[in-house]
């Protein structure tokens, strides 16, 4: 699986060719069977706003950062205790409820494509080696896209049961993606060749 990061999209959007020259970006993978190409339609230079206009936003952001930092510190402390065996998973859940006044997410099996679970948590969970989970629960810290801290516990792993229809659909989706990516790459190649080539048109052939 190709990990999607916002930084990859930002880097492509603000590259010299895309931001300054108005060209299409290279292909940016956004999953196993998808990719995107960016083109900037408008580019506004940064400007400094007066403090009065952003004071409330700054205060909210500072409070949010402080809360995230506190959650990360507490979460990493719990992770260290779990990894050392000093605290059980049930004990960690009780500590979270008591200290942070939150409710841990219910334990359940999930697939890689679950849209209800944040992608960062899925990536963290499925990155844990399967063999290590069979020996007991595995724990890992994760940071969500909004900066929130998450403590992920994987207690069991089971193989998915892909139906013949799902397998055929996945294969067909892969073929469509390959054709789309190939067409986009060929189009980008032709555009680049034409942009750099010294072309002389013989208009007489059209008379």
PDB file of C-alpha atoms in Angstrom:
ATOM      1  CA  UNK A   1       0.000   0.000   0.000  1.00  0.00           C
ATOM      2  CA  UNK A   2       1.263   3.469  -0.830  1.00  0.00           C
ATOM      3  CA  UNK A   3       0.955   5.797   2.093  1.00  0.00           C
ATOM      4  CA  UNK A   4      -0.833   9.026   1.311  1.00  0.00           C
ATOM      5  CA  UNK A   5       0.614  12.073   3.036  1.00  0.00           C
ATOM      6  CA  UNK A   6      -0.590  15.609   2.753  1.00  0.00           C
ATOM      7  CA  UNK A   7       3.057  16.667   2.457  1.00  0.00           C
ATOM      8  CA  UNK A   8       3.354  14.901  -0.897  1.00  0.00           C
ATOM      9  CA  UNK A   9       0.428  16.935  -2.233  1.00  0.00           C
ATOM     10  CA  UNK A  10       1.793  20.172  -0.752  1.00  0.00           C
ATOM     11  CA  UNK A  11       5.245  19.556  -2.226  1.00  0.00           C
ATOM     12  CA  UNK A  12       3.736  18.940  -5.647  1.00  0.00           C
ATOM     13  CA  UNK A  13       1.466  22.012  -5.491  1.00  0.00           C
ATOM     14  CA  UNK A  14       4.262  24.375  -4.442  1.00  0.00           C
ATOM     15  CA  UNK A  15       6.950  23.019  -6.760  1.00  0.00           C
ATOM     16  CA  UNK A  16       8.465  25.498  -9.193  1.00  0.00           C
ATOM     17  CA  UNK A  17       6.962  23.903 -12.287  1.00  0.00           C
ATOM     18  CA  UNK A  18       3.428  23.805 -10.847  1.00  0.00           C
ATOM     19  CA  UNK A  19       3.237  26.995  -8.747  1.00  0.00           C
ATOM     20  CA  UNK A  20       5.368  29.334 -10.874  1.00  0.00           C
ATOM     21  CA  UNK A  21       5.174  27.938 -14.397  1.00  0.00           C
ATOM     22  CA  UNK A  22       1.572  26.702 -14.368  1.00  0.00           C
ATOM     23  CA  UNK A  23       2.454  23.161 -15.451  1.00  0.00           C
ATOM     24  CA  UNK A  24       0.763  19.945 -14.410  1.00  0.00           C
ATOM     25  CA  UNK A  25       2.372  18.122 -11.504  1.00  0.00           C
ATOM     26  CA  UNK A  26       3.823  14.637 -11.799  1.00  0.00           C
ATOM     27  CA  UNK A  27       1.558  11.813 -10.699  1.00  0.00           C
ATOM     28  CA  UNK A  28       0.999  11.798  -6.926  1.00  0.00           C
ATOM     29  CA  UNK A  29      -0.058   8.316  -5.687  1.00  0.00           C
ATOM     30  CA  UNK A  30      -3.040   8.410  -3.321  1.00  0.00           C
ATOM     31  CA  UNK A  31      -3.578   4.711  -2.728  1.00  0.00           C
ATOM     32  CA  UNK A  32      -3.133   1.293  -4.248  1.00  0.00           C
ATOM     33  CA  UNK A  33      -5.119   2.083  -7.370  1.00  0.00           C
ATOM     34  CA  UNK A  34      -5.389   5.862  -7.567  1.00  0.00           C
ATOM     35  CA  UNK A  35      -3.198   8.836  -8.399  1.00  0.00           C
ATOM     36  CA  UNK A  36      -3.791  12.529  -8.933  1.00  0.00           C
ATOM     37  CA  UNK A  37      -2.276  15.297 -11.029  1.00  0.00           C
ATOM     38  CA  UNK A  38      -2.349  18.871  -9.709  1.00  0.00           C
ATOM     39  CA  UNK A  39      -2.671  22.096 -11.658  1.00  0.00           C
ATOM     40  CA  UNK A  40      -2.719  25.454  -9.882  1.00  0.00           C
ATOM     41  CA  UNK A  41      -5.499  27.771 -11.056  1.00  0.00           C
ATOM     42  CA  UNK A  42      -4.599  30.690  -8.748  1.00  0.00           C
ATOM     43  CA  UNK A  43      -1.651  31.540  -6.526  1.00  0.00           C
ATOM     44  CA  UNK A  44      -1.902  34.166  -3.783  1.00  0.00           C
ATOM     45  CA  UNK A  45       1.221  35.483  -2.127  1.00  0.00           C
ATOM     46  CA  UNK A  46       1.296  35.229   1.687  1.00  0.00           C
ATOM     47  CA  UNK A  47       0.411  38.346   3.639  1.00  0.00           C
ATOM     48  CA  UNK A  48       0.540  39.209   7.317  1.00  0.00           C
ATOM     49  CA  UNK A  49      -2.797  39.841   8.989  1.00  0.00           C
ATOM     50  CA  UNK A  50      -3.200  42.302  11.866  1.00  0.00           C
ATOM     51  CA  UNK A  51      -2.974  40.726  15.326  1.00  0.00           C
ATOM     52  CA  UNK A  52      -6.524  41.779  16.227  1.00  0.00           C
ATOM     53  CA  UNK A  53      -7.873  39.741  13.309  1.00  0.00           C
ATOM     54  CA  UNK A  54      -6.138  36.522  14.309  1.00  0.00           C
ATOM     55  CA  UNK A  55      -5.916  36.814  18.115  1.00  0.00           C
ATOM     56  CA  UNK A  56      -8.833  34.441  18.756  1.00  0.00           C
ATOM     57  CA  UNK A  57      -7.532  31.919  16.221  1.00  0.00           C
ATOM     58  CA  UNK A  58      -4.086  31.994  17.827  1.00  0.00           C
ATOM     59  CA  UNK A  59      -5.589  31.444  21.283  1.00  0.00           C
ATOM     60  CA  UNK A  60      -7.646  28.495  20.056  1.00  0.00           C
ATOM     61  CA  UNK A  61      -4.646  26.975  18.292  1.00  0.00           C
ATOM     62  CA  UNK A  62      -2.381  27.357  21.333  1.00  0.00           C
ATOM     63  CA  UNK A  63      -4.972  25.679  23.562  1.00  0.00           C
ATOM     64  CA  UNK A  64      -5.386  22.860  21.035  1.00  0.00           C
ATOM     65  CA  UNK A  65      -1.602  22.394  20.794  1.00  0.00           C
ATOM     66  CA  UNK A  66      -1.289  22.265  24.577  1.00  0.00           C
ATOM     67  CA  UNK A  67      -4.056  19.659  24.802  1.00  0.00           C
ATOM     68  CA  UNK A  68      -2.465  17.557  22.060  1.00  0.00           C
ATOM     69  CA  UNK A  69       0.947  17.740  23.732  1.00  0.00           C
ATOM     70  CA  UNK A  70      -0.561  16.662  27.076  1.00  0.00           C
ATOM     71  CA  UNK A  71      -2.392  13.750  25.414  1.00  0.00           C
ATOM     72  CA  UNK A  72       0.792  12.675  23.622  1.00  0.00           C
ATOM     73  CA  UNK A  73       2.816  12.727  26.854  1.00  0.00           C
ATOM     74  CA  UNK A  74       0.201  10.680  28.699  1.00  0.00           C
ATOM     75  CA  UNK A  75      -0.195   8.311  25.765  1.00  0.00           C
ATOM     76  CA  UNK A  76       3.553   7.698  25.467  1.00  0.00           C
ATOM     77  CA  UNK A  77       3.757   7.051  29.215  1.00  0.00           C
ATOM     78  CA  UNK A  78       1.019   4.431  28.892  1.00  0.00           C
ATOM     79  CA  UNK A  79       2.713   2.937  25.829  1.00  0.00           C
ATOM     80  CA  UNK A  80       5.981   2.550  27.742  1.00  0.00           C
ATOM     81  CA  UNK A  81       4.174   0.823  30.629  1.00  0.00           C
ATOM     82  CA  UNK A  82       2.319  -1.491  28.247  1.00  0.00           C
ATOM     83  CA  UNK A  83       5.488  -2.453  26.383  1.00  0.00           C
ATOM     84  CA  UNK A  84       7.333  -3.132  29.643  1.00  0.00           C
ATOM     85  CA  UNK A  85       4.492  -5.279  30.988  1.00  0.00           C
ATOM     86  CA  UNK A  86       3.990  -2.976  33.978  1.00  0.00           C
ATOM     87  CA  UNK A  87       0.368  -2.363  32.987  1.00  0.00           C
ATOM     88  CA  UNK A  88      -2.240  -4.525  31.290  1.00  0.00           C
ATOM     89  CA  UNK A  89      -4.401  -3.296  28.425  1.00  0.00           C
ATOM     90  CA  UNK A  90      -7.460  -3.274  30.677  1.00  0.00           C
ATOM     91  CA  UNK A  91      -5.484  -1.230  33.189  1.00  0.00           C
ATOM     92  CA  UNK A  92      -4.430   1.216  30.489  1.00  0.00           C
ATOM     93  CA  UNK A  93      -8.029   1.651  29.375  1.00  0.00           C
ATOM     94  CA  UNK A  94      -9.065   2.355  32.967  1.00  0.00           C
ATOM     95  CA  UNK A  95      -6.271   4.916  33.302  1.00  0.00           C
ATOM     96  CA  UNK A  96      -7.360   6.659  30.122  1.00  0.00           C
ATOM     97  CA  UNK A  97     -10.955   6.868  31.271  1.00  0.00           C
ATOM     98  CA  UNK A  98      -9.981   8.163  34.713  1.00  0.00           C
ATOM     99  CA  UNK A  99      -7.220  10.652  33.831  1.00  0.00           C
ATOM    100  CA  UNK A 100      -8.354  11.981  30.468  1.00  0.00           C
ATOM    101  CA  UNK A 101     -12.109  11.492  30.916  1.00  0.00           C
ATOM    102  CA  UNK A 102     -12.445   9.751  27.556  1.00  0.00           C
ATOM    103  CA  UNK A 103     -13.895   6.449  26.389  1.00  0.00           C
ATOM    104  CA  UNK A 104     -11.606   4.094  24.438  1.00  0.00           C
ATOM    105  CA  UNK A 105     -12.887   2.910  21.081  1.00  0.00           C
ATOM    106  CA  UNK A 106     -14.546  -0.494  21.201  1.00  0.00           C
ATOM    107  CA  UNK A 107     -12.412  -3.466  20.177  1.00  0.00           C
ATOM    108  CA  UNK A 108     -13.364  -4.885  16.784  1.00  0.00           C
ATOM    109  CA  UNK A 109     -11.973  -6.457  13.633  1.00  0.00           C
ATOM    110  CA  UNK A 110     -11.470  -4.114  10.701  1.00  0.00           C
ATOM    111  CA  UNK A 111     -10.227  -4.244   7.119  1.00  0.00           C
ATOM    112  CA  UNK A 112      -7.683  -2.022   5.416  1.00  0.00           C
ATOM    113  CA  UNK A 113     -10.337  -0.063   3.515  1.00  0.00           C
ATOM    114  CA  UNK A 114     -12.540   0.859   6.497  1.00  0.00           C
ATOM    115  CA  UNK A 115     -13.672   4.451   5.880  1.00  0.00           C
ATOM    116  CA  UNK A 116     -14.877   4.952   9.470  1.00  0.00           C
ATOM    117  CA  UNK A 117     -11.399   4.637  11.014  1.00  0.00           C
ATOM    118  CA  UNK A 118      -8.779   7.374  10.497  1.00  0.00           C
ATOM    119  CA  UNK A 119      -6.217   6.291   7.860  1.00  0.00           C
ATOM    120  CA  UNK A 120      -3.292   6.912  10.252  1.00  0.00           C
ATOM    121  CA  UNK A 121      -4.693   4.362  12.702  1.00  0.00           C
ATOM    122  CA  UNK A 122      -5.254   1.770   9.972  1.00  0.00           C
ATOM    123  CA  UNK A 123      -1.731   2.271   8.649  1.00  0.00           C
ATOM    124  CA  UNK A 124      -0.294   1.897  12.135  1.00  0.00           C
ATOM    125  CA  UNK A 125      -2.319  -1.218  12.900  1.00  0.00           C
ATOM    126  CA  UNK A 126      -1.550  -3.003   9.634  1.00  0.00           C
ATOM    127  CA  UNK A 127       2.142  -2.092   9.828  1.00  0.00           C
ATOM    128  CA  UNK A 128       2.584  -4.270  12.941  1.00  0.00           C
ATOM    129  CA  UNK A 129       4.100  -7.669  12.057  1.00  0.00           C
ATOM    130  CA  UNK A 130       1.436 -10.335  12.166  1.00  0.00           C
ATOM    131  CA  UNK A 131       3.722 -12.862  13.851  1.00  0.00           C
ATOM    132  CA  UNK A 132       4.295 -10.582  16.837  1.00  0.00           C
ATOM    133  CA  UNK A 133       0.552 -10.136  17.431  1.00  0.00           C
ATOM    134  CA  UNK A 134       0.067 -13.896  17.781  1.00  0.00           C
ATOM    135  CA  UNK A 135       2.353 -13.787  20.825  1.00  0.00           C
ATOM    136  CA  UNK A 136       0.141 -11.223  22.565  1.00  0.00           C
ATOM    137  CA  UNK A 137      -1.342  -7.740  22.164  1.00  0.00           C
ATOM    138  CA  UNK A 138       0.860  -5.221  20.372  1.00  0.00           C
ATOM    139  CA  UNK A 139       0.726  -1.500  21.001  1.00  0.00           C
ATOM    140  CA  UNK A 140       1.834   1.439  18.907  1.00  0.00           C
ATOM    141  CA  UNK A 141       1.447   5.225  19.022  1.00  0.00           C
ATOM    142  CA  UNK A 142      -0.041   7.073  16.059  1.00  0.00           C
ATOM    143  CA  UNK A 143      -0.590  10.732  15.193  1.00  0.00           C
ATOM    144  CA  UNK A 144      -3.732  11.618  13.259  1.00  0.00           C
ATOM    145  CA  UNK A 145      -3.835  14.129  10.419  1.00  0.00           C
ATOM    146  CA  UNK A 146      -5.208  16.805  12.763  1.00  0.00           C
ATOM    147  CA  UNK A 147      -2.355  16.295  15.236  1.00  0.00           C
ATOM    148  CA  UNK A 148      -4.305  14.244  17.785  1.00  0.00           C
ATOM    149  CA  UNK A 149      -2.545  11.378  19.531  1.00  0.00           C
ATOM    150  CA  UNK A 150      -3.819   7.811  19.303  1.00  0.00           C
ATOM    151  CA  UNK A 151      -2.722   4.684  21.126  1.00  0.00           C
ATOM    152  CA  UNK A 152      -3.407   1.647  18.927  1.00  0.00           C
ATOM    153  CA  UNK A 153      -3.773  -1.858  20.365  1.00  0.00           C
ATOM    154  CA  UNK A 154      -3.837  -4.892  18.052  1.00  0.00           C
ATOM    155  CA  UNK A 155      -4.967  -7.967  19.954  1.00  0.00           C
ATOM    156  CA  UNK A 156      -5.773 -10.400  17.131  1.00  0.00           C
ATOM    157  CA  UNK A 157      -5.314 -10.816  13.388  1.00  0.00           C
ATOM    158  CA  UNK A 158      -7.340 -12.904  10.996  1.00  0.00           C
ATOM    159  CA  UNK A 159      -7.250 -13.380   7.250  1.00  0.00           C
ATOM    160  CA  UNK A 160      -9.902 -11.708   5.137  1.00  0.00           C
ATOM    161  CA  UNK A 161     -12.274 -13.833   3.093  1.00  0.00           C
ATOM    162  CA  UNK A 162     -12.273 -12.273  -0.349  1.00  0.00           C
ATOM    163  CA  UNK A 163     -15.152 -13.414  -2.515  1.00  0.00           C
ATOM    164  CA  UNK A 164     -14.598 -14.236  -6.214  1.00  0.00           C
ATOM    165  CA  UNK A 165     -16.588 -11.118  -7.096  1.00  0.00           C
ATOM    166  CA  UNK A 166     -14.330  -8.938  -4.925  1.00  0.00           C
ATOM    167  CA  UNK A 167     -11.197 -10.488  -6.421  1.00  0.00           C
ATOM    168  CA  UNK A 168     -12.479  -9.904  -9.973  1.00  0.00           C
ATOM    169  CA  UNK A 169     -13.440  -6.342  -9.115  1.00  0.00           C
ATOM    170  CA  UNK A 170     -10.010  -5.655  -7.625  1.00  0.00           C
ATOM    171  CA  UNK A 171      -8.283  -7.041 -10.717  1.00  0.00           C
ATOM    172  CA  UNK A 172     -10.500  -4.965 -13.017  1.00  0.00           C
ATOM    173  CA  UNK A 173      -9.861  -1.856 -10.921  1.00  0.00           C
ATOM    174  CA  UNK A 174      -6.133  -2.469 -11.170  1.00  0.00           C
ATOM    175  CA  UNK A 175      -6.338  -2.731 -14.971  1.00  0.00           C
ATOM    176  CA  UNK A 176      -8.347   0.509 -15.208  1.00  0.00           C
ATOM    177  CA  UNK A 177      -5.862   2.295 -13.013  1.00  0.00           C
ATOM    178  CA  UNK A 178      -2.919   1.009 -15.040  1.00  0.00           C
ATOM    179  CA  UNK A 179      -4.549   2.241 -18.249  1.00  0.00           C
ATOM    180  CA  UNK A 180      -5.356   5.624 -16.702  1.00  0.00           C
ATOM    181  CA  UNK A 181      -1.883   6.109 -15.267  1.00  0.00           C
ATOM    182  CA  UNK A 182      -0.300   4.995 -18.522  1.00  0.00           C
ATOM    183  CA  UNK A 183      -2.411   7.444 -20.518  1.00  0.00           C
ATOM    184  CA  UNK A 184      -1.617  10.302 -18.165  1.00  0.00           C
ATOM    185  CA  UNK A 185       2.097   9.556 -18.245  1.00  0.00           C
ATOM    186  CA  UNK A 186       2.083   9.360 -22.038  1.00  0.00           C
ATOM    187  CA  UNK A 187       0.157  12.635 -22.294  1.00  0.00           C
ATOM    188  CA  UNK A 188       2.567  14.323 -19.897  1.00  0.00           C
ATOM    189  CA  UNK A 189       5.495  12.952 -21.898  1.00  0.00           C
ATOM    190  CA  UNK A 190       4.111  14.319 -25.161  1.00  0.00           C
ATOM    191  CA  UNK A 191       3.455  17.721 -23.576  1.00  0.00           C
ATOM    192  CA  UNK A 192       6.998  17.856 -22.246  1.00  0.00           C
ATOM    193  CA  UNK A 193       8.473  16.837 -25.601  1.00  0.00           C
ATOM    194  CA  UNK A 194       6.428  19.471 -27.409  1.00  0.00           C
ATOM    195  CA  UNK A 195       7.357  22.128 -24.868  1.00  0.00           C
ATOM    196  CA  UNK A 196      11.088  21.500 -25.248  1.00  0.00           C
ATOM    197  CA  UNK A 197      11.174  20.637 -28.943  1.00  0.00           C
ATOM    198  CA  UNK A 198      11.970  23.067 -31.723  1.00  0.00           C
ATOM    199  CA  UNK A 199       8.918  22.457 -33.918  1.00  0.00           C
ATOM    200  CA  UNK A 200       8.614  23.752 -37.453  1.00  0.00           C
ATOM    201  CA  UNK A 201       5.182  23.374 -39.014  1.00  0.00           C
ATOM    202  CA  UNK A 202       4.822  22.911 -42.752  1.00  0.00           C
ATOM    203  CA  UNK A 203       1.488  24.637 -43.462  1.00  0.00           C
ATOM    204  CA  UNK A 204       1.724  23.775 -47.155  1.00  0.00           C
ATOM    205  CA  UNK A 205       0.568  20.220 -46.511  1.00  0.00           C
ATOM    206  CA  UNK A 206      -2.828  21.558 -45.397  1.00  0.00           C
ATOM    207  CA  UNK A 207      -3.460  23.600 -48.557  1.00  0.00           C
TER     208      UNK A 207
END
